[in-house]
Amino acid sequence: MTQSGEIQDDPFWYKDVIIYQLHVKTFYDSNGDGYGDFAGLIEKLDYIEELGVTCIWILPFYPSPLRDDGYDIADYVNINPLYGSMQDAKNFIKEAHRRGIRVITELVINHTSDQHAWFQRARHAPAGSPERDFYVWSDTAEKFEDARIIFIDTEASNWTFDSVAKQYYWHRFFAHQPDLNFDNPAVTEAVLEAMRYWLDIGVDGFRLDAIPYLIERDGTNCENLPETHAILKQLRTALDADYKNKLFLAEANQWPADVIQYFGDGDECHMAYHFPLMPRIFMAVHQQTRLPIVEIMRQTPAIPESCQWAIFLRNHDELTLEMVTDEERDYMYSAYAENPIMRCNVGIRRRLAPLLENSRPRIELVNGLLFSFPGTPIVYYGDEIGMGDNVYLGDRNGVRTPMQWSSDRNGGFSKAQFAQLYSPPLMDAVSGYQVVNVEGQLMDKSSLLRWMRRIIRLRKQYKVFGRGTLEFIEPANRKILAYVRQYESQTVLCVANLSWSPQSAELELSRWAGKTPIEMFGMEAFHEIDETPYVVTFAPYGFYWFLIEK
Ligand code: NOJ
């Protein structure tokens, strides 16, 4: 069992943690200015610790014009004053560590804000100068034409003309986010300096934002290029040279065969998100069949021993549908985003609970999968209480509303005047802070929050979930997803009913004949396994984790 209260000296710690993803801005406002801050986050560390998560991933908190919620960084080695001081950030990291909670931050190196001093310097410097060369410039917009546009709702081209530089600059995301030029070794050096700065302060690792796009080459789609992998290996070498027990998490929204390249031979990233799995969980639940999940896991190659998948249900972005087929995308839109306002770029801008129509059994089911599938689970702040969304807020802001602490003014998030808040809190009749909030769910023993605490506590007791192998068992009833996780002496059988109706299934478990499965939530014995098919019956969306004792 993972010990709380201290940081273990373990190079593979990222295989056993449960990650909680949050934005400082959205969590708790300690000084009443309408923005969450580091001091507020420290005040809420008890809450995070009691939830049971063991790692916090904080979204960008650096100085920024906030036109991409902080992913438009204007200074890598400072704090946005809205969120507090550098000392506050250091205190937060120290306080988290004191509780045995690790902290991962963001290394957003593909691009900066156009307000970054490097870009301002570049556009004013002569063409061809070392300063100009920090970014990717061209006299025409006709280069790298095979690169797709990612933010299709807002951008028409990956090139924008700069009237000061009198050249076009390259950007894979918003036009105000010029891409850094990784063909220039000085850029890699500058980025390494920023990386070391935060490591020296004590962060435990980095999410490497938008990492497939570092290098561009004509005649390619400018994604996953060998030169990009070479840069990553260079960053990793620098990380390993001077630091111990640190983490790189690759944000590479790609197909499994491309993503696994980001692990290298264990010499690039320690972890990478499994982007294709996530929409298939939603597909499986809507279509009431395990096939999408089983198929994508079959297509997922083995990864190096030291590496790990990061798995998630929702995050701060749209539920991306880039890694599904056209047919699957149409299906997902009609099933989960009937109203076009719910769509954003190539995805769906909704939170977990509303996607699942606030159905408690469905929310429990998908979390049951999240916490028992191979990889390290990530919980998006607010999803543990079933927070809703506001699809009318524009961009992806509807899933970034203030954390709902209580039914007090502003949901207990801030004492500021309502108009001063960075975003209106949810106030609708279904998901508003009056009905969905932490205080209420702590009073209610059967709340989602209490249930989340229990499943997290259970998961942490067994290393098999973070480290074990995966093997599917395929009963004739395709509405049932069944898989075995195995690690050292621990064997766990997970079975889930993906259907809205009660089901039964016959499982081929004869290799464990003579053993008695113990259902892990209640620690009650089920009937003994023998040579005949093992019959399990399920409530709608019901699932079990069985311990099969040695
Ligand atoms: C990935 C981040 O998750 C997203 O929020 C951001 O908009 C893009 N990178 C571009 O910076």
Coordinates of C-alpha atoms and ligand atoms in Angstrom, one line a residue:
M1 CA 0.0 0.0 0.0
T2 CA 1.3 3.5 -0.8
Q3 CA 2.2 5.3 2.3
S4 CA 0.8 8.8 2.7
G5 CA 2.6 11.6 4.4
E6 CA 6.0 11.2 2.7
I7 CA 7.4 11.1 -0.8
Q8 CA 8.9 7.7 -1.5
D9 CA 12.3 7.3 -3.2
D10 CA 10.9 5.3 -6.1
P11 CA 11.8 5.8 -9.7
F12 CA 8.5 4.2 -10.8
W13 CA 6.2 6.2 -8.5
Y14 CA 4.2 7.3 -11.5
K15 CA 2.9 3.8 -11.9
D16 CA 1.1 3.8 -8.6
V17 CA -0.2 7.3 -8.2
I18 CA -3.7 8.7 -8.9
I19 CA -3.5 12.1 -10.5
Y20 CA -5.8 15.0 -9.8
Q21 CA -5.8 17.6 -12.6
L22 CA -6.7 21.2 -11.7
H23 CA -6.2 24.8 -12.6
V24 CA -5.1 27.1 -9.8
K25 CA -7.5 29.7 -11.1
T26 CA -10.5 27.5 -10.8
F27 CA -10.0 26.0 -7.4
Y28 CA -10.2 28.4 -4.5
D29 CA -9.8 32.2 -4.2
S30 CA -8.2 33.1 -0.9
N31 CA -8.0 36.9 -1.4
G32 CA -11.4 37.7 -2.9
D33 CA -10.2 39.0 -6.3
G34 CA -12.2 36.5 -8.3
Y35 CA -9.4 34.2 -9.3
G36 CA -8.3 31.0 -7.5
D37 CA -4.7 31.3 -6.2
F38 CA -1.9 29.2 -4.7
A39 CA -2.7 30.3 -1.2
G40 CA -6.3 29.0 -1.8
L41 CA -5.0 25.8 -3.2
I42 CA -2.9 25.2 -0.1
E43 CA -6.1 25.8 2.0
K44 CA -7.8 23.1 0.0
L45 CA -5.0 20.5 0.2
D46 CA -6.8 18.7 3.0
Y47 CA -9.7 18.1 0.6
I48 CA -7.3 16.8 -2.0
E49 CA -5.5 14.5 0.5
E50 CA -8.8 13.2 1.8
L51 CA -10.0 12.4 -1.8
G52 CA -7.0 10.1 -1.8
V53 CA -5.2 11.2 -4.9
T54 CA -1.4 11.2 -4.7
C55 CA -0.3 13.5 -7.4
I56 CA -1.6 16.9 -8.6
W57 CA -1.2 18.1 -12.2
I58 CA -1.5 21.8 -12.3
L59 CA -2.4 23.6 -15.5
P60 CA -0.2 26.5 -16.6
F61 CA 0.1 29.2 -14.0
Y62 CA 2.8 31.4 -15.7
P63 CA 2.5 35.0 -16.8
S64 CA 0.2 34.9 -19.8
P65 CA -2.4 37.1 -21.6
L66 CA -4.7 34.1 -20.9
R67 CA -6.1 33.8 -24.5
D68 CA -5.5 30.0 -24.3
D69 CA -6.1 29.7 -20.6
G70 CA -2.4 30.0 -19.8
Y71 CA -1.1 27.7 -22.6
D72 CA 0.0 31.0 -24.1
I73 CA 3.0 31.5 -21.9
A74 CA 4.7 34.9 -21.8
D75 CA 7.4 34.0 -19.3
Y76 CA 8.4 30.4 -18.4
V77 CA 10.1 31.2 -15.1
N78 CA 7.5 33.3 -13.3
I79 CA 4.0 33.1 -11.8
N80 CA 1.0 34.9 -13.1
P81 CA 0.4 37.5 -10.3
L82 CA -3.3 36.7 -10.4
Y83 CA -2.4 33.4 -8.8
G84 CA 0.0 34.7 -6.1
S85 CA 3.8 34.9 -5.8
M86 CA 6.6 32.6 -6.5
Q87 CA 6.9 32.0 -2.8
D88 CA 3.2 30.9 -2.7
A89 CA 3.9 28.4 -5.5
K90 CA 7.0 27.1 -3.6
N91 CA 4.9 26.8 -0.4
F92 CA 2.3 24.9 -2.3
I93 CA 4.8 22.4 -3.6
K94 CA 6.3 22.0 -0.1
E95 CA 2.9 21.5 1.5
A96 CA 1.8 19.0 -1.1
H97 CA 5.1 17.0 -0.6
R98 CA 4.6 17.1 3.1
R99 CA 1.4 15.1 2.5
G100 CA 3.0 12.6 0.2
I101 CA 1.4 14.3 -2.8
R102 CA 3.6 14.9 -5.9
V103 CA 3.2 17.8 -8.2
I104 CA 3.4 17.8 -12.0
T105 CA 3.4 21.1 -13.9
E106 CA 3.4 21.9 -17.6
L107 CA 6.2 22.3 -20.0
V108 CA 4.6 24.0 -22.9
I109 CA 7.5 24.2 -25.4
N110 CA 6.0 23.9 -28.8
H111 CA 4.9 27.5 -28.7
T112 CA 4.9 30.6 -26.6
S113 CA 2.5 33.6 -26.4
D114 CA 3.2 36.3 -28.9
Q115 CA 3.7 38.4 -25.8
H116 CA 6.8 36.4 -24.8
A117 CA 10.0 38.5 -24.8
W118 CA 11.6 35.9 -27.2
F119 CA 8.9 36.6 -29.8
Q120 CA 8.9 40.3 -29.4
R121 CA 12.7 40.2 -29.8
A122 CA 12.4 38.0 -32.8
R123 CA 10.0 40.1 -34.8
H124 CA 12.1 43.2 -34.2
A125 CA 15.4 41.5 -35.1
P126 CA 16.6 41.3 -38.7
A127 CA 15.6 38.3 -40.7
G128 CA 18.2 35.6 -40.4
S129 CA 19.5 36.9 -37.0
P130 CA 19.9 34.5 -34.0
E131 CA 17.0 36.3 -32.3
R132 CA 14.6 36.0 -35.2
D133 CA 15.6 32.4 -35.5
F134 CA 13.9 31.5 -32.2
Y135 CA 10.6 31.0 -34.2
V136 CA 9.7 29.5 -37.5
W137 CA 9.4 32.1 -40.3
S138 CA 8.8 32.1 -44.0
D139 CA 8.3 34.7 -46.7
T140 CA 5.3 32.8 -48.0
A141 CA 2.5 30.9 -46.5
E142 CA 3.0 28.0 -48.9
K143 CA 5.3 25.9 -46.7
F144 CA 4.5 22.7 -44.8
E145 CA 1.2 22.5 -46.5
D146 CA 0.5 18.9 -45.5
A147 CA 0.2 19.9 -41.8
R148 CA -3.4 19.8 -40.7
I149 CA -5.1 22.7 -38.8
I150 CA -5.9 21.7 -35.2
F151 CA -8.1 24.6 -34.0
I152 CA -10.4 24.4 -36.9
D153 CA -13.1 26.6 -35.2
T154 CA -10.8 29.6 -35.1
E155 CA -7.8 29.2 -37.5
A156 CA -7.8 29.1 -41.3
S157 CA -4.0 28.7 -41.7
N158 CA -0.9 27.6 -39.7
W159 CA 0.8 30.8 -40.9
T160 CA 0.2 34.4 -39.8
F161 CA 1.8 37.4 -41.3
D162 CA 3.6 39.6 -38.8
S163 CA 3.6 43.3 -39.9
V164 CA 6.7 44.1 -37.8
A165 CA 8.9 41.2 -39.1
K166 CA 7.4 41.4 -42.5
Q167 CA 7.3 37.6 -42.6
Y168 CA 4.9 34.8 -41.8
Y169 CA 5.3 32.9 -38.6
W170 CA 4.3 29.3 -38.0
H171 CA 1.7 28.3 -35.4
R172 CA 0.0 24.9 -34.9
F173 CA -2.6 26.4 -32.5
F174 CA -3.9 29.9 -32.1
A175 CA -2.4 32.7 -34.2
H176 CA -1.2 34.4 -31.0
Q177 CA 0.9 31.3 -30.2
P178 CA 4.0 31.2 -32.5
D179 CA 5.8 27.9 -32.6
L180 CA 9.4 27.8 -31.3
N181 CA 12.0 26.7 -33.7
F182 CA 13.6 23.5 -32.5
D183 CA 16.0 23.4 -35.4
N184 CA 17.8 26.1 -33.5
P185 CA 19.9 24.5 -30.7
A186 CA 19.6 27.8 -28.7
V187 CA 15.9 27.1 -28.4
T188 CA 16.4 23.7 -26.9
E189 CA 19.0 25.2 -24.5
A190 CA 16.5 28.0 -23.4
V191 CA 13.8 25.4 -22.8
L192 CA 16.1 23.2 -20.8
E193 CA 16.9 26.2 -18.6
A194 CA 13.2 26.7 -17.9
M195 CA 12.9 23.0 -17.2
R196 CA 15.8 23.0 -14.7
Y197 CA 14.4 26.1 -13.0
W198 CA 11.2 24.2 -12.0
L199 CA 13.0 21.0 -11.2
D200 CA 15.2 22.9 -8.8
I201 CA 12.1 24.3 -7.1
G202 CA 11.0 20.8 -6.6
V203 CA 8.3 19.8 -9.1
D204 CA 8.2 16.1 -9.7
G205 CA 7.6 16.1 -13.5
F206 CA 6.1 17.7 -16.5
R207 CA 3.3 17.3 -18.9
L208 CA 4.9 17.9 -22.3
D209 CA 2.2 19.9 -24.1
A210 CA 1.6 19.4 -27.8
I211 CA 4.9 17.5 -28.2
P212 CA 4.3 15.9 -31.6
Y213 CA 4.7 19.2 -33.4
L214 CA 8.2 20.4 -32.3
I215 CA 9.8 20.1 -35.7
E216 CA 8.4 20.7 -39.2
R217 CA 9.6 19.4 -42.5
D218 CA 8.2 20.0 -46.0
G219 CA 6.5 17.0 -47.6
T220 CA 5.4 15.6 -44.2
N221 CA 2.4 16.2 -41.9
C222 CA 4.9 17.8 -39.5
E223 CA 3.9 15.4 -36.7
N224 CA 5.9 12.7 -34.9
L225 CA 9.0 13.4 -37.0
P226 CA 12.3 11.6 -36.1
E227 CA 13.8 15.0 -35.4
T228 CA 11.2 15.7 -32.8
H229 CA 12.0 12.4 -31.1
A230 CA 15.7 13.4 -31.2
I231 CA 14.8 16.6 -29.3
L232 CA 12.9 14.6 -26.7
K233 CA 15.7 12.3 -26.1
Q234 CA 17.9 15.3 -25.6
L235 CA 15.5 16.7 -23.0
R236 CA 15.3 13.3 -21.3
T237 CA 19.1 12.9 -21.2
A238 CA 19.3 16.3 -19.5
L239 CA 16.6 15.3 -17.0
D240 CA 18.3 12.1 -16.1
A241 CA 21.7 13.6 -15.8
D242 CA 20.9 15.9 -12.9
Y243 CA 17.7 14.8 -11.4
K244 CA 16.2 11.7 -9.9
N245 CA 12.6 10.3 -9.8
K246 CA 11.2 12.8 -12.2
L247 CA 8.6 12.4 -14.9
F248 CA 7.8 13.3 -18.5
L249 CA 4.2 12.8 -19.6
A250 CA 3.7 13.1 -23.3
E251 CA 0.6 14.9 -24.6
A252 CA 0.5 13.3 -28.0
N253 CA -3.0 13.0 -29.4
Q254 CA -2.1 10.3 -31.8
W255 CA -2.9 6.7 -32.7
P256 CA -1.4 4.1 -30.4
A257 CA 1.3 3.1 -32.9
D258 CA 2.5 6.7 -33.1
V259 CA 2.1 7.4 -29.4
I260 CA 4.3 4.6 -28.3
Q261 CA 7.2 6.2 -30.2
Y262 CA 7.1 8.8 -27.4
F263 CA 8.3 6.2 -25.0
G264 CA 11.3 5.6 -27.2
D265 CA 13.3 2.7 -25.8
G266 CA 12.4 4.0 -22.3
D267 CA 14.6 7.0 -23.2
E268 CA 11.9 9.6 -24.1
C269 CA 8.8 10.0 -22.0
H270 CA 7.9 7.9 -18.9
M271 CA 4.2 8.3 -19.6
A272 CA 1.9 9.2 -22.4
Y273 CA -1.9 9.6 -22.5
H274 CA -3.9 6.9 -24.2
F275 CA -6.0 9.3 -26.3
P276 CA -7.8 6.7 -28.4
L277 CA -9.1 4.7 -25.5
M278 CA -11.0 7.6 -24.0
P279 CA -13.7 8.1 -26.6
R280 CA -14.1 4.4 -27.0
I281 CA -15.2 4.1 -23.4
F282 CA -18.0 6.5 -24.2
M283 CA -18.8 4.6 -27.4
A284 CA -18.9 1.3 -25.6
V285 CA -21.3 2.6 -23.0
H286 CA -23.6 4.1 -25.5
Q287 CA -23.5 1.1 -27.9
Q288 CA -23.7 -1.3 -25.0
T289 CA -20.8 -3.4 -26.3
R290 CA -17.3 -4.0 -25.2
L291 CA -15.9 -4.1 -28.8
P292 CA -14.6 -0.6 -29.2
I293 CA -12.6 -1.0 -25.9
V294 CA -11.3 -4.5 -26.7
E295 CA -10.3 -3.5 -30.2
I296 CA -8.3 -0.4 -29.3
M297 CA -6.5 -2.3 -26.6
R298 CA -5.6 -5.0 -29.1
Q299 CA -4.2 -2.4 -31.4
T300 CA -2.1 -1.0 -28.5
P301 CA 1.4 -2.3 -28.7
A302 CA 3.4 -3.3 -25.6
I303 CA 5.4 -0.4 -24.0
P304 CA 8.8 -0.5 -22.4
E305 CA 8.9 -1.9 -18.9
S306 CA 9.6 1.4 -17.3
C307 CA 6.8 3.2 -19.1
Q308 CA 3.1 3.7 -18.3
W309 CA -0.1 4.9 -19.9
A310 CA -2.0 7.9 -18.5
I311 CA -5.7 7.3 -18.7
F312 CA -8.6 9.7 -18.3
L313 CA -12.2 10.2 -18.9
R314 CA -12.3 14.0 -19.2
N315 CA -10.0 16.9 -19.0
H316 CA -9.8 20.7 -19.5
D317 CA -10.2 20.4 -23.3
E318 CA -12.9 19.2 -25.6
L319 CA -13.5 15.5 -25.5
T320 CA -11.3 15.0 -28.6
L321 CA -12.5 12.9 -31.5
E322 CA -9.4 13.1 -33.5
M323 CA -8.4 9.5 -32.9
V324 CA -11.6 7.9 -34.1
T325 CA -12.8 7.1 -37.6
D326 CA -15.2 9.4 -39.5
E327 CA -18.1 7.1 -38.8
E328 CA -17.3 6.9 -35.1
R329 CA -17.0 10.6 -34.9
D330 CA -20.5 11.1 -36.4
Y331 CA -21.8 8.5 -33.9
M332 CA -20.2 10.3 -31.0
Y333 CA -21.6 13.6 -32.0
S334 CA -25.1 12.3 -32.4
A335 CA -24.8 10.3 -29.1
Y336 CA -23.1 12.9 -26.9
A337 CA -23.4 16.3 -28.6
E338 CA -26.8 16.5 -30.2
N339 CA -26.8 20.3 -29.9
P340 CA -24.1 21.8 -32.2
I341 CA -23.1 24.3 -29.5
M342 CA -21.7 21.3 -27.5
R343 CA -19.1 20.7 -30.3
C344 CA -15.8 22.4 -30.3
N345 CA -13.0 21.9 -32.9
V346 CA -12.9 18.2 -33.4
G347 CA -14.6 17.3 -30.2
I348 CA -17.2 17.8 -27.5
R349 CA -17.0 20.5 -24.8
R350 CA -18.8 18.8 -22.0
R351 CA -18.0 17.5 -18.6
L352 CA -18.3 13.9 -17.5
A353 CA -21.5 14.0 -15.5
P354 CA -23.7 15.8 -18.1
L355 CA -22.2 13.5 -20.9
L356 CA -23.6 10.6 -18.9
E357 CA -26.9 12.3 -18.2
N358 CA -25.9 12.6 -14.6
S359 CA -26.6 8.9 -14.2
R360 CA -24.9 7.8 -11.1
P361 CA -24.6 4.1 -12.2
R362 CA -23.0 5.2 -15.5
I363 CA -20.6 7.6 -13.7
E364 CA -19.6 4.8 -11.3
L365 CA -19.2 2.3 -14.2
V366 CA -16.8 4.5 -16.2
N367 CA -14.8 5.4 -13.1
G368 CA -14.7 1.7 -12.3
L369 CA -13.0 1.2 -15.7
L370 CA -10.7 4.2 -15.2
F371 CA -9.4 2.9 -11.9
S372 CA -8.9 -0.7 -13.0
F373 CA -7.6 -0.3 -16.6
P374 CA -3.8 -0.5 -17.2
G375 CA -2.3 2.9 -16.6
T376 CA -2.3 5.7 -14.2
P377 CA -5.8 7.3 -13.8
I378 CA -6.3 11.1 -13.9
V379 CA -9.4 12.7 -12.3
Y380 CA -10.4 16.1 -13.6
Y381 CA -11.2 18.5 -10.8
G382 CA -14.9 18.7 -10.1
D383 CA -15.7 15.3 -11.7
E384 CA -15.5 13.7 -8.3
I385 CA -18.6 15.6 -7.3
G386 CA -20.3 15.3 -10.7
M387 CA -19.9 19.0 -11.7
G388 CA -21.7 20.1 -14.9
D389 CA -20.7 22.4 -17.7
N390 CA -21.8 25.6 -19.4
V391 CA -21.5 25.1 -23.1
Y392 CA -22.4 28.8 -23.7
L393 CA -19.2 30.2 -22.3
G394 CA -17.2 29.9 -25.5
D395 CA -14.0 28.0 -26.4
R396 CA -13.5 25.3 -23.7
N397 CA -14.4 27.5 -20.8
G398 CA -17.6 25.7 -20.1
V399 CA -15.6 22.9 -18.4
R400 CA -13.4 25.3 -16.5
T401 CA -15.9 26.9 -14.2
P402 CA -15.2 27.5 -10.4
M403 CA -15.0 24.5 -8.1
Q404 CA -18.2 24.1 -6.2
W405 CA -17.4 24.0 -2.5
S406 CA -20.8 24.9 -0.9
S407 CA -24.2 26.4 -1.5
D408 CA -22.9 29.8 -0.3
R409 CA -22.4 32.8 -2.6
N410 CA -20.2 32.0 -5.6
G411 CA -20.4 28.3 -4.6
G412 CA -18.0 29.0 -1.8
F413 CA -15.2 29.5 -4.4
S414 CA -14.6 33.2 -3.8
K415 CA -15.8 36.2 -1.7
A416 CA -15.5 38.5 -4.7
Q417 CA -18.5 40.2 -6.2
F418 CA -20.1 37.9 -8.7
A419 CA -19.2 40.2 -11.6
Q420 CA -15.5 40.0 -10.6
L421 CA -15.2 36.2 -10.9
Y422 CA -13.0 34.9 -13.7
S423 CA -16.0 32.9 -14.8
P424 CA -19.6 32.6 -13.6
P425 CA -20.0 29.5 -11.4
L426 CA -22.7 27.0 -12.5
M427 CA -26.1 28.0 -11.2
D428 CA -28.5 25.8 -13.2
A429 CA -31.1 23.6 -11.5
V430 CA -29.3 20.4 -12.3
S431 CA -25.6 21.1 -11.7
G432 CA -25.5 24.5 -10.1
Y433 CA -23.5 25.0 -6.9
Q434 CA -26.7 25.1 -4.8
V435 CA -27.3 21.4 -5.7
V436 CA -23.8 20.0 -6.5
N437 CA -21.1 21.0 -4.0
V438 CA -18.5 19.5 -1.7
E439 CA -20.1 20.5 1.6
G440 CA -23.3 18.8 0.7
Q441 CA -21.6 15.6 -0.5
L442 CA -19.6 15.3 2.6
M443 CA -22.7 15.4 4.7
D444 CA -24.3 12.7 2.5
K445 CA -22.8 9.3 3.1
S446 CA -24.0 8.0 -0.3
S447 CA -22.8 10.9 -2.4
L448 CA -20.6 10.5 -5.4
L449 CA -17.7 12.2 -3.6
R450 CA -17.8 9.6 -0.8
W451 CA -18.0 6.9 -3.4
M452 CA -15.0 8.3 -5.3
R453 CA -13.0 8.4 -2.0
R454 CA -13.8 4.7 -1.5
I455 CA -12.9 3.5 -4.9
I456 CA -9.6 5.5 -4.8
R457 CA -8.8 4.1 -1.4
L458 CA -9.5 0.6 -2.7
R459 CA -7.4 1.0 -5.8
K460 CA -4.4 2.2 -3.8
Q461 CA -4.3 -1.0 -1.8
Y462 CA -3.4 -3.1 -4.8
K463 CA -0.4 -2.5 -6.9
V464 CA -1.8 -4.7 -9.6
F465 CA -4.0 -1.9 -10.9
G466 CA -1.0 0.4 -11.7
R467 CA 1.4 -2.3 -12.7
G468 CA -0.4 -5.4 -13.8
T469 CA -0.8 -7.1 -17.1
L470 CA -4.1 -7.0 -19.0
E471 CA -5.9 -10.0 -20.5
F472 CA -9.5 -10.0 -21.9
I473 CA -11.9 -12.8 -21.2
E474 CA -14.6 -12.8 -23.8
P475 CA -18.0 -14.1 -22.8
A476 CA -20.6 -14.6 -25.5
N477 CA -22.5 -11.7 -24.0
R478 CA -20.8 -8.7 -25.6
K479 CA -22.4 -6.3 -23.3
I480 CA -20.0 -7.6 -20.6
L481 CA -16.4 -6.4 -20.5
A482 CA -14.2 -8.8 -18.6
Y483 CA -10.5 -8.6 -18.0
V484 CA -7.9 -10.0 -15.7
R485 CA -5.1 -7.9 -14.2
Q486 CA -2.1 -9.7 -12.9
Y487 CA 1.0 -8.5 -11.0
E488 CA 3.3 -10.7 -8.9
S489 CA 1.0 -12.6 -6.5
Q490 CA -2.1 -10.4 -7.2
T491 CA -4.7 -11.4 -9.6
V492 CA -7.9 -9.3 -10.1
L493 CA -10.8 -10.1 -12.4
C494 CA -12.8 -7.0 -13.4
V495 CA -16.2 -7.5 -15.0
A496 CA -18.5 -4.7 -16.1
N497 CA -22.0 -4.5 -17.6
L498 CA -22.0 -1.8 -20.3
S499 CA -25.7 -2.0 -20.7
W500 CA -28.7 -0.1 -19.2
S501 CA -30.4 -3.4 -18.5
P502 CA -29.6 -6.2 -16.1
Q503 CA -27.4 -8.9 -17.7
S504 CA -25.8 -12.2 -17.0
A505 CA -22.7 -13.8 -18.5
E506 CA -20.8 -17.0 -18.4
L507 CA -17.1 -16.6 -17.9
E508 CA -14.5 -19.2 -18.8
L509 CA -12.4 -19.2 -15.6
S510 CA -11.5 -22.9 -15.3
R511 CA -7.8 -22.1 -14.8
W512 CA -8.8 -20.9 -11.3
A513 CA -10.9 -23.9 -10.5
G514 CA -11.1 -24.4 -6.8
K515 CA -10.6 -20.7 -6.0
T516 CA -13.2 -18.4 -4.5
P517 CA -13.4 -14.9 -6.0
I518 CA -13.7 -12.2 -3.3
E519 CA -15.6 -9.1 -4.4
M520 CA -13.3 -6.3 -3.4
F521 CA -15.7 -3.5 -2.5
G522 CA -17.4 -5.5 0.2
M523 CA -14.8 -8.2 0.6
E524 CA -17.5 -10.9 0.3
A525 CA -16.8 -14.3 -1.1
F526 CA -18.7 -15.3 -4.3
H527 CA -19.3 -18.9 -5.3
E528 CA -16.3 -21.1 -5.9
I529 CA -14.9 -21.4 -9.5
D530 CA -15.0 -24.9 -11.1
E531 CA -14.5 -26.4 -14.5
T532 CA -17.9 -25.2 -15.7
P533 CA -18.6 -21.6 -17.0
Y534 CA -18.7 -19.1 -14.1
V535 CA -22.1 -17.3 -14.1
V536 CA -22.2 -13.7 -13.0
T537 CA -25.3 -11.6 -13.0
F538 CA -25.3 -7.8 -13.1
A539 CA -27.5 -4.8 -12.3
P540 CA -27.7 -2.2 -15.1
Y541 CA -24.1 -0.7 -15.5
G542 CA -23.0 -2.9 -12.6
F543 CA -19.4 -3.9 -12.2
Y544 CA -17.3 -6.0 -9.9
W545 CA -13.6 -6.3 -9.1
F546 CA -12.8 -9.8 -7.8
L547 CA -9.7 -10.8 -6.0
I548 CA -8.6 -14.2 -7.0
E549 CA -6.4 -15.3 -4.1
K550 CA -3.3 -17.3 -4.8
Ligands
NOJ1 C1 -3.0 21.5 -25.4 C2 -3.8 22.0 -24.2 O1 -4.3 20.9 -23.5 C3 -4.9 22.9 -24.8 O2 -5.7 23.4 -23.7 C4 -4.2 24.0 -25.5 O3 -5.2 24.8 -26.1 C5 -3.3 23.5 -26.6 N1 -2.3 22.6 -26.1 C6 -2.6 24.7 -27.3 O4 -1.8 25.4 -26.4

